[in-house]
Tab-separated table of C-alpha atoms and ligand atoms in Angstrom:
chain	number	residue	atom	x	y	z
I	296	MET	CA	27.250	133.520	-26.635
I	297	SER	CA	27.088	129.719	-26.815
I	298	VAL	CA	23.731	127.971	-27.002
I	299	VAL	CA	25.237	125.244	-24.810
I	300	SER	CA	24.507	125.555	-21.090
I	301	ARG	CA	27.320	126.734	-18.838
I	302	ARG	CA	27.364	123.378	-17.070
I	303	ALA	CA	27.639	121.432	-20.350
I	304	GLY	CA	30.369	123.837	-21.489
I	305	ALA	CA	32.320	123.386	-18.267
I	306	ALA	CA	31.991	119.593	-18.498
I	307	ALA	CA	33.217	119.705	-22.088
I	308	ALA	CA	36.207	121.884	-21.161
I	309	ALA	CA	37.139	119.513	-18.317
I	310	PHE	CA	36.933	116.581	-20.743
I	311	ASP	CA	38.835	118.349	-23.505
I	312	ALA	CA	42.252	116.688	-23.090
I	313	VAL	CA	40.894	113.157	-23.040
I	314	GLY	CA	38.392	113.965	-25.790
I	315	ARG	CA	41.147	115.230	-28.070
I	316	PHE	CA	43.238	112.141	-27.319
I	317	TYR	CA	40.335	109.828	-28.131
I	318	PHE	CA	38.877	111.646	-31.137
I	319	ALA	CA	41.703	113.726	-32.650
I	320	SER	CA	45.198	112.356	-32.009
I	321	ARG	CA	47.605	109.889	-33.556
I	322	TYR	CA	45.905	107.353	-31.274
I	323	SER	CA	42.465	108.153	-32.702
I	324	GLU	CA	43.834	107.563	-36.221
I	325	ARG	CA	45.339	104.203	-35.375
I	326	ARG	CA	43.166	102.779	-32.607
I	327	PHE	CA	41.460	100.117	-34.732
I	328	ALA	CA	44.638	99.009	-36.532
I	329	GLU	CA	45.400	95.317	-36.000
I	330	THR	CA	49.122	95.853	-35.552
I	331	ILE	CA	49.124	98.340	-32.685
I	332	SER	CA	49.875	97.606	-29.044
I	333	ASP	CA	47.024	99.422	-27.324
I	334	PHE	CA	47.809	100.276	-23.684
I	335	THR	CA	45.507	103.306	-23.480
I	336	PHE	CA	41.947	102.895	-22.157
I	337	GLY	CA	40.559	100.120	-19.944
I	338	ASN	CA	39.062	98.318	-22.899
I	339	PRO	CA	39.262	94.630	-23.819
I	340	GLN	CA	41.877	93.692	-26.404
I	341	GLU	CA	40.815	90.039	-26.525
I	342	MET	CA	37.495	88.172	-26.752
I	343	PRO	CA	35.238	88.626	-23.694
I	344	LEU	CA	34.853	86.054	-20.919
I	345	PRO	CA	32.471	83.385	-22.334
I	346	GLY	CA	30.370	83.441	-19.142
I	347	ILE	CA	29.194	86.997	-19.865
I	348	GLY	CA	27.511	86.113	-23.157
I	349	GLU	CA	26.102	82.922	-21.651
I	350	ALA	CA	24.549	84.806	-18.720
I	351	ILE	CA	23.041	87.449	-21.006
I	352	ARG	CA	21.685	84.809	-23.399
I	353	ARG	CA	20.165	82.870	-20.483
I	354	HIS	CA	18.160	85.925	-19.424
I	355	ALA	CA	17.411	87.528	-22.775
I	356	LEU	CA	14.271	85.545	-23.626
I	357	PRO	CA	11.121	86.989	-22.021
I	358	GLN	CA	9.449	84.745	-19.449
I	359	ASN	CA	6.476	87.027	-18.777
I	360	LYS	CA	4.896	90.224	-20.070
I	361	ASN	CA	6.889	92.397	-17.692
I	362	TRP	CA	10.288	91.087	-18.774
I	363	PHE	CA	11.243	94.309	-20.559
I	364	ALA	CA	8.985	96.661	-18.575
I	365	TYR	CA	10.550	99.689	-16.824
I	366	LYS	CA	13.100	98.455	-14.292
I	367	THR	CA	14.119	100.368	-11.182
I	368	SER	CA	16.481	98.639	-8.728
I	369	GLU	CA	14.808	95.214	-8.897
I	370	THR	CA	14.385	93.524	-5.523
I	371	GLY	CA	16.059	90.256	-6.606
I	372	PRO	CA	19.441	91.655	-7.708
I	373	GLN	CA	19.302	94.359	-5.020
I	374	THR	CA	18.917	91.700	-2.297
I	375	PHE	CA	21.616	89.595	-3.939
I	376	VAL	CA	24.098	92.504	-3.990
I	377	ALA	CA	23.284	93.409	-0.373
I	378	GLY	CA	24.084	89.827	0.679
I	379	ARG	CA	27.309	89.505	-1.279
I	380	LEU	CA	28.576	92.974	-0.365
I	381	SER	CA	27.868	92.288	3.321
I	382	ALA	CA	29.992	89.134	3.152
I	383	GLU	CA	32.751	90.859	1.172
I	384	LEU	CA	33.111	93.963	3.336
I	385	GLY	CA	31.969	92.621	6.712
I	386	LEU	CA	29.053	95.064	7.041
I	387	ARG	CA	25.283	94.409	7.101
I	388	PHE	CA	23.832	96.050	3.989
I	389	ALA	CA	20.039	96.044	3.597
I	390	PRO	CA	18.595	95.771	0.070
I	391	GLU	CA	17.395	99.378	0.482
I	392	ASP	CA	21.038	100.504	0.789
I	393	ILE	CA	21.720	99.402	-2.794
I	394	ALA	CA	20.851	101.419	-5.907
I	395	LEU	CA	21.563	99.467	-9.094
I	396	THR	CA	23.073	101.742	-11.711
I	397	ALA	CA	24.370	101.817	-15.264
I	398	GLY	CA	27.947	101.317	-14.050
I	399	ALA	CA	30.049	103.414	-11.694
I	400	PHE	CA	29.604	106.501	-13.892
I	401	ALA	CA	25.912	106.579	-13.010
I	402	ALA	CA	26.612	105.688	-9.377
I	403	ILE	CA	28.980	108.664	-9.089
I	404	ALA	CA	26.522	111.036	-10.796
I	405	LEU	CA	23.822	109.738	-8.446
I	406	ALA	CA	26.016	110.324	-5.385
I	407	PHE	CA	26.573	113.927	-6.521
I	408	ARG	CA	22.828	114.454	-7.021
I	409	LEU	CA	22.022	112.974	-3.621
I	410	VAL	CA	24.244	115.091	-1.395
I	411	VAL	CA	25.635	118.029	-3.401
I	412	ASP	CA	23.765	121.258	-4.204
I	413	ALA	CA	24.715	123.768	-6.902
I	414	GLY	CA	27.865	125.608	-5.823
I	415	ASP	CA	28.832	122.971	-3.238
I	416	GLU	CA	32.359	121.591	-3.322
I	417	ILE	CA	33.700	118.119	-4.060
I	418	VAL	CA	37.274	117.280	-3.061
I	419	PHE	CA	39.308	114.672	-4.937
I	420	SER	CA	42.939	113.868	-5.591
I	421	GLU	CA	45.198	114.154	-8.624
I	422	PRO	CA	46.502	112.307	-10.564
I	423	GLY	CA	43.146	110.623	-10.869
I	424	TRP	CA	40.334	109.485	-13.104
I	425	PHE	CA	39.520	112.130	-15.718
I	426	CYS	CA	35.719	112.046	-15.347
I	427	TYR	CA	35.151	113.208	-11.741
I	428	GLU	CA	35.597	116.796	-12.868
I	429	PRO	CA	33.184	116.775	-15.866
I	430	ILE	CA	30.575	114.886	-13.814
I	431	ALA	CA	30.968	117.472	-11.039
I	432	PHE	CA	30.572	120.375	-13.494
I	433	ALA	CA	27.491	118.751	-15.009
I	434	ALA	CA	26.032	118.699	-11.472
I	435	ASP	CA	26.822	122.417	-10.997
I	436	ALA	CA	29.298	121.445	-8.293
I	437	VAL	CA	32.727	122.976	-7.698
I	438	PRO	CA	35.681	120.554	-7.940
I	439	ARG	CA	38.539	121.055	-5.462
I	440	LYS	CA	41.586	119.092	-6.529
I	441	VAL	CA	44.419	118.190	-4.167
I	442	ALA	CA	47.683	116.535	-5.182
I	443	LEU	CA	48.634	113.020	-4.131
I	444	ARG	CA	51.962	112.883	-2.314
I	445	ALA	CA	54.937	111.854	-4.468
I	446	PRO	CA	56.878	109.629	-4.844
I	447	ALA	CA	54.391	106.867	-3.908
I	448	PHE	CA	51.230	108.886	-4.602
I	449	ASP	CA	49.846	108.543	-1.074
I	450	LEU	CA	46.707	110.413	-0.056
I	451	ASP	CA	47.715	113.800	1.338
I	452	LEU	CA	45.464	114.072	4.375
I	453	ALA	CA	46.728	117.512	5.380
I	454	ALA	CA	45.967	118.824	1.875
I	455	ILE	CA	42.468	117.296	1.975
I	456	ASP	CA	41.859	118.913	5.364
I	457	ALA	CA	43.075	122.271	4.051
I	458	ALA	CA	40.775	121.998	0.993
I	459	ILE	CA	37.644	121.592	3.126
I	460	THR	CA	35.434	124.671	3.433
I	461	PRO	CA	31.883	125.236	4.718
I	462	ARG	CA	30.706	124.347	1.150
I	463	THR	CA	32.385	120.898	1.104
I	464	ARG	CA	29.809	118.136	0.841
I	465	LEU	CA	31.782	115.236	-0.588
I	466	VAL	CA	35.330	113.870	-0.592
I	467	ILE	CA	36.160	111.170	-3.153
I	468	VAL	CA	38.628	108.377	-2.465
I	469	ASN	CA	39.385	105.934	-5.269
I	470	THR	CA	40.901	102.674	-4.066
I	471	PRO	CA	42.447	100.666	-5.715
I	472	HIS	CA	43.524	103.793	-7.513
I	473	ASN	CA	43.407	104.673	-11.172
I	474	PRO	CA	46.082	105.395	-12.436
I	475	THR	CA	48.678	104.565	-9.761
I	476	GLY	CA	47.398	101.120	-8.738
I	477	ARG	CA	47.815	102.021	-5.050
I	478	ILE	CA	45.446	100.540	-2.455
I	479	VAL	CA	44.750	102.901	0.449
I	480	GLN	CA	45.764	101.174	3.688
I	481	PRO	CA	43.422	100.838	6.713
I	482	ASP	CA	45.506	103.116	8.971
I	483	VAL	CA	45.320	105.926	6.405
I	484	LEU	CA	41.571	105.381	6.000
I	485	ALA	CA	41.154	105.524	9.793
I	486	ASP	CA	43.048	108.850	9.883
I	487	LEU	CA	40.886	110.110	7.005
I	488	ALA	CA	37.755	109.101	8.910
I	489	ASP	CA	38.961	111.053	11.987
I	490	LEU	CA	39.771	114.046	9.800
I	491	LEU	CA	36.329	114.023	8.156
I	492	THR	CA	34.583	113.588	11.506
I	493	ARG	CA	36.430	116.617	12.861
I	494	ALA	CA	35.858	118.651	9.690
I	495	SER	CA	32.137	117.802	9.698
I	496	ARG	CA	31.915	119.092	13.252
I	497	ARG	CA	33.827	122.225	12.228
I	498	ILE	CA	31.395	123.056	9.418
I	499	SER	CA	28.332	121.747	11.314
I	500	ARG	CA	27.273	119.387	8.493
I	501	PRO	CA	28.225	115.828	7.673
I	502	ILE	CA	30.803	115.620	4.904
I	503	PHE	CA	30.161	112.516	2.803
I	504	LEU	CA	32.902	110.223	1.560
I	505	LEU	CA	32.454	108.653	-1.867
I	506	SER	CA	34.510	105.482	-1.982
I	507	ASP	CA	34.916	104.808	-5.686
I	508	GLU	CA	35.888	101.111	-5.760
I	509	PRO	CA	35.283	99.733	-9.253
I	510	TYR	CA	38.675	97.939	-9.140
I	511	ARG	CA	38.009	96.437	-5.693
I	512	ARG	CA	38.316	92.830	-6.879
I	513	LEU	CA	41.373	93.440	-9.077
I	514	ARG	CA	44.270	93.103	-6.655
I	515	PHE	CA	47.787	91.741	-7.116
I	516	ASP	CA	49.866	89.429	-4.938
I	517	GLY	CA	46.958	88.432	-2.668
I	518	ARG	CA	46.673	91.919	-1.226
I	519	GLY	CA	43.759	92.778	1.070
I	520	PHE	CA	41.222	95.555	0.699
I	521	THR	CA	39.465	97.701	3.274
I	522	SER	CA	36.511	99.785	2.213
I	523	PRO	CA	36.273	103.253	3.747
I	524	ALA	CA	32.605	102.336	4.344
I	525	THR	CA	33.754	100.171	7.289
I	526	LEU	CA	35.467	103.129	8.978
I	527	TYR	CA	33.474	106.258	8.161
I	528	PRO	CA	29.692	106.083	8.610
I	529	HIS	CA	28.784	108.766	6.030
I	530	THR	CA	30.272	106.737	3.169
I	531	LEU	CA	28.732	105.949	-0.213
I	532	ILE	CA	30.323	103.215	-2.342
I	533	SER	CA	30.345	103.348	-6.141
I	534	TYR	CA	31.009	100.055	-7.894
I	535	SER	CA	31.046	98.732	-11.448
I	536	TYR	CA	31.090	95.244	-12.919
I	537	GLY	CA	32.713	96.802	-16.006
I	538	LYS	CA	36.260	96.364	-14.679
I	539	VAL	CA	36.233	92.893	-13.163
I	540	LEU	CA	34.368	91.558	-16.219
I	541	LEU	CA	36.253	93.842	-18.631
I	542	ALA	CA	32.912	94.519	-20.284
I	543	PRO	CA	32.321	98.245	-19.715
I	544	GLY	CA	29.889	98.446	-22.630
I	545	GLN	CA	27.400	96.282	-20.712
I	546	ARG	CA	26.545	98.865	-18.084
I	547	LEU	CA	26.124	97.414	-14.591
I	548	GLY	CA	27.066	98.729	-11.153
I	549	TYR	CA	25.660	100.178	-7.968
I	550	LEU	CA	25.777	102.873	-5.350
I	551	ALA	CA	25.703	101.477	-1.792
I	552	LEU	CA	25.113	103.359	1.464
I	553	SER	CA	27.273	102.392	4.426
I	554	PRO	CA	25.095	100.541	6.953
I	555	LEU	CA	27.040	102.355	9.680
I	556	MET	CA	25.335	105.633	8.723
I	557	PRO	CA	23.134	107.029	11.519
I	558	MET	CA	19.549	105.950	10.860
I	559	PRO	CA	17.840	109.262	10.074
I	560	ASP	CA	20.478	110.070	7.427
I	561	ARG	CA	20.557	106.520	6.063
I	562	LYS	CA	16.753	106.416	5.749
I	563	ALA	CA	16.641	109.861	4.103
I	564	LEU	CA	19.182	108.739	1.500
I	565	GLN	CA	17.456	105.379	0.956
I	566	ASP	CA	14.228	107.239	0.234
I	567	ALA	CA	15.986	109.664	-2.107
I	568	LEU	CA	17.733	106.991	-4.222
I	569	PHE	CA	14.848	106.178	-6.559
I	570	PRO	CA	13.633	109.721	-7.284
I	571	ALA	CA	17.189	111.024	-7.728
I	572	GLN	CA	18.031	108.219	-10.128
I	573	MET	CA	14.798	108.671	-12.070
I	574	ALA	CA	15.354	112.431	-12.281
I	575	LEU	CA	18.924	111.917	-13.438
I	576	GLY	CA	17.561	110.177	-16.531
I	577	TRP	CA	16.536	106.675	-15.448
I	578	THR	CA	20.118	105.550	-14.827
I	579	PHE	CA	19.182	101.984	-13.843
I	580	PRO	CA	20.855	99.053	-15.618
I	581	ASN	CA	18.831	97.449	-18.402
I	582	ALA	CA	16.484	94.626	-17.452
I	583	VAL	CA	18.661	91.823	-18.831
I	584	MET	CA	21.786	92.995	-16.992
I	585	GLN	CA	19.797	93.064	-13.750
I	586	TYR	CA	18.572	89.483	-14.270
I	587	ALA	CA	22.079	88.346	-15.217
I	588	LEU	CA	23.773	89.999	-12.220
I	589	PRO	CA	23.889	86.922	-9.921
I	590	ASP	CA	25.404	84.847	-12.754
I	591	LEU	CA	28.040	87.531	-13.367
I	592	GLU	CA	29.005	88.101	-9.740
I	593	ASP	CA	31.709	85.437	-9.540
I	594	LEU	CA	33.259	85.942	-12.974
I	595	SER	CA	36.568	87.742	-13.276
I	596	ILE	CA	39.208	88.459	-15.853
I	597	ASP	CA	42.452	86.555	-15.356
I	598	ILE	CA	44.433	88.273	-12.599
I	599	ALA	CA	47.361	85.895	-13.185
I	600	ALA	CA	47.582	87.202	-16.772
I	601	LEU	CA	47.505	90.824	-15.544
I	602	THR	CA	50.264	89.967	-13.062
I	603	ARG	CA	52.370	88.333	-15.769
I	604	ARG	CA	52.072	91.402	-18.015
I	605	ARG	CA	52.727	93.735	-15.100
I	606	ASP	CA	55.934	91.916	-14.167
I	607	VAL	CA	57.296	91.687	-17.695
I	608	LEU	CA	56.621	95.374	-18.339
I	609	VAL	CA	57.995	96.504	-14.972
I	610	GLY	CA	61.207	94.575	-15.717
I	611	THR	CA	61.647	95.945	-19.243
I	612	LEU	CA	60.722	99.519	-18.385
I	613	GLY	CA	62.946	99.545	-15.310
I	614	ALA	CA	65.923	98.254	-17.307
I	615	ALA	CA	65.338	100.936	-19.969
I	616	GLY	CA	65.448	103.747	-17.389
I	617	TYR	CA	61.743	104.408	-16.847
I	618	GLU	CA	60.529	104.850	-13.269
I	619	VAL	CA	57.551	102.573	-12.540
I	620	LEU	CA	55.345	102.131	-9.513
I	621	LEU	CA	54.500	98.493	-8.794
I	622	PRO	CA	50.688	98.478	-8.833
I	623	GLU	CA	48.916	96.796	-5.894
I	624	GLY	CA	45.578	96.658	-7.689
I	625	THR	CA	43.620	97.841	-10.792
I	626	PHE	CA	44.796	96.872	-14.274
I	627	TYR	CA	47.083	99.863	-14.734
I	628	LEU	CA	50.790	100.479	-14.532
I	629	TRP	CA	51.915	104.019	-13.715
I	630	GLY	CA	55.273	105.102	-15.044
I	631	ARG	CA	57.462	108.132	-15.620
I	632	TRP	CA	59.525	108.859	-18.681
I	633	PRO	CA	63.260	108.460	-18.011
I	634	ALA	CA	65.081	111.492	-16.609
I	635	GLY	CA	65.894	113.914	-19.406
I	636	ALA	CA	63.465	112.329	-21.898
I	637	ASP	CA	61.005	114.765	-23.420
I	638	PRO	CA	57.489	113.363	-22.705
I	639	GLU	CA	55.939	114.394	-26.028
I	640	ARG	CA	58.903	113.256	-28.108
I	641	THR	CA	59.057	109.918	-26.317
I	642	TRP	CA	55.305	109.361	-26.631
I	643	ASN	CA	55.663	110.040	-30.363
I	644	ALA	CA	58.658	107.709	-30.615
I	645	LEU	CA	56.506	104.929	-29.095
I	646	THR	CA	53.665	105.822	-31.446
I	647	ASP	CA	56.033	105.618	-34.439
I	648	ARG	CA	56.517	102.007	-33.331
I	649	ASP	CA	52.743	101.408	-33.026
I	650	VAL	CA	52.796	101.424	-29.204
I	651	PHE	CA	50.161	103.631	-27.547
I	652	VAL	CA	50.150	104.600	-23.865
I	653	MET	CA	48.053	107.235	-22.129
I	654	PRO	CA	49.959	110.499	-21.520
I	655	GLY	CA	49.936	111.537	-17.856
I	656	GLU	CA	48.691	115.089	-18.659
I	657	ILE	CA	45.262	113.586	-19.245
I	658	LEU	CA	45.268	112.240	-15.684
I	659	GLY	CA	46.729	115.388	-14.127
I	660	ALA	CA	50.403	114.350	-14.040
I	661	PRO	CA	52.618	115.589	-16.898
I	662	GLY	CA	55.845	113.597	-17.161
I	663	TRP	CA	54.055	110.364	-16.311
I	664	PHE	CA	52.110	107.856	-18.405
I	665	ARG	CA	49.656	105.021	-17.843
I	666	ILE	CA	49.807	101.541	-19.326
I	667	CYS	CA	46.648	99.468	-19.332
I	668	LEU	CA	47.443	95.811	-18.669
I	669	THR	CA	44.343	94.605	-20.513
I	670	ALA	CA	46.546	94.577	-23.652
I	671	SER	CA	47.074	91.043	-24.953
I	672	ASP	CA	50.275	89.095	-24.304
I	673	ALA	CA	51.072	89.453	-28.020
I	674	MET	CA	50.744	93.256	-27.758
I	675	VAL	CA	53.058	93.268	-24.736
I	676	GLU	CA	55.586	91.050	-26.517
I	677	ARG	CA	55.602	93.307	-29.603
I	678	ALA	CA	55.933	96.456	-27.489
I	679	LEU	CA	58.894	95.435	-25.318
I	680	PRO	CA	61.661	96.409	-27.803
I	681	ALA	CA	59.830	99.650	-28.633
I	682	PHE	CA	59.899	100.817	-25.000
I	683	ALA	CA	63.684	100.442	-24.974
I	684	GLU	CA	64.215	101.943	-28.450
I	685	ALA	CA	62.023	105.006	-27.784
I	686	VAL	CA	64.349	106.269	-25.045
I	687	ARG	CA	67.692	105.256	-26.553
I	688	PRO	CA	69.771	108.423	-27.098
E	35	PLP	C1	38.231	105.304	-10.957
E	35	PLP	C2	37.085	105.026	-11.872
E	35	PLP	N1	35.835	105.226	-11.434
E	35	PLP	C3	34.776	104.973	-12.206
E	35	PLP	C4	34.920	104.497	-13.496
E	35	PLP	C5	33.703	104.244	-14.327
E	35	PLP	O1	33.498	102.873	-14.492
E	35	PLP	P1	32.328	102.342	-15.479
E	35	PLP	O2	32.654	102.841	-16.858
E	35	PLP	O3	32.430	100.866	-15.409
E	35	PLP	O4	31.069	102.911	-14.995
E	35	PLP	C6	36.204	104.285	-14.003
E	35	PLP	C7	36.400	103.825	-15.389
E	35	PLP	O5	37.444	103.951	-15.967
E	35	PLP	C8	37.316	104.541	-13.165
E	35	PLP	O6	38.583	104.340	-13.576
């Protein structure tokens, strides 16, 4: 019998495919090589935005004895986020609605701890981000996966409804969506809100919606964004600065409660934020990142560069017979190997040419693959002939 707890074992099993890809694959052998075109994880492939280092440096020198004391959600950045989020989403967040976290990872884990008991169920869609499931297992929760609707990977509302049971406490919606780049439209969110209101009545408990929006600011072609928090009162928002800054190693994000939530529930959750976050392992951002937050708020990676890479890759892949979905947001491109091409053989043929993409199996969609557009222009340029060669008969 393993000395590892069942929940740690289940989390490890759910993370196995991505873990093997990262630690024990041809990608793991080559990932630091200078010559590769790395389209795998959402990591930077170029120097960081200069403003990030400047903001951190500005706040790194202690100004008083408490500078590096324990930090919870500090009132200054919490109030700042409440103000900016209110303006961005058109809702009136109070500072108490905001829990500052070490990125969206911690915000998601916090959401699970707040509203999900052991054995309760969490519904989310596939293909999707590969960490909802391990985080759910680590919280002793039961994941219930439903498929997105091909060919455009729309939310399948009927499937979500059918997956809801008396044990359902949370439904996750990720918009803009990793890996497909789709942004969920307001009419679909309104239908989802109706569905969850009806389902909550059916099971006599509020079902919470976790709107995972770390790519909220990364949108193409001037597209709009509606947060589910504006349409469904029992919504929690998870956010990360790691995507818009492309600095996921500097952990900073938050969990926000929808101000539309009925007051007794909103107050109960506000009061539970600090103890839950402390008990989860003090998952607040470090002091310096909290001080730097207002200086980081308006920085963003270059969306024009992402758009340029998206368009060049969509053109080349389309011409070579791949099927690609034009992303509306995120920094990902979601594609399918050409008809008749063997996914593993084609992935290896790309790898032989030093081009690395993320296989769709890892995201719950064999036959598909994900390209991360944070690759440099030079990487894209080098990779273009390889994409065509890899599928040439
Ligand atoms: C959909 C989604 N949610 C949450 C996260 C976690 O973001 P962070 O590492 O910035 O906390 C990611 C990161 O890849 C993601 O793709």
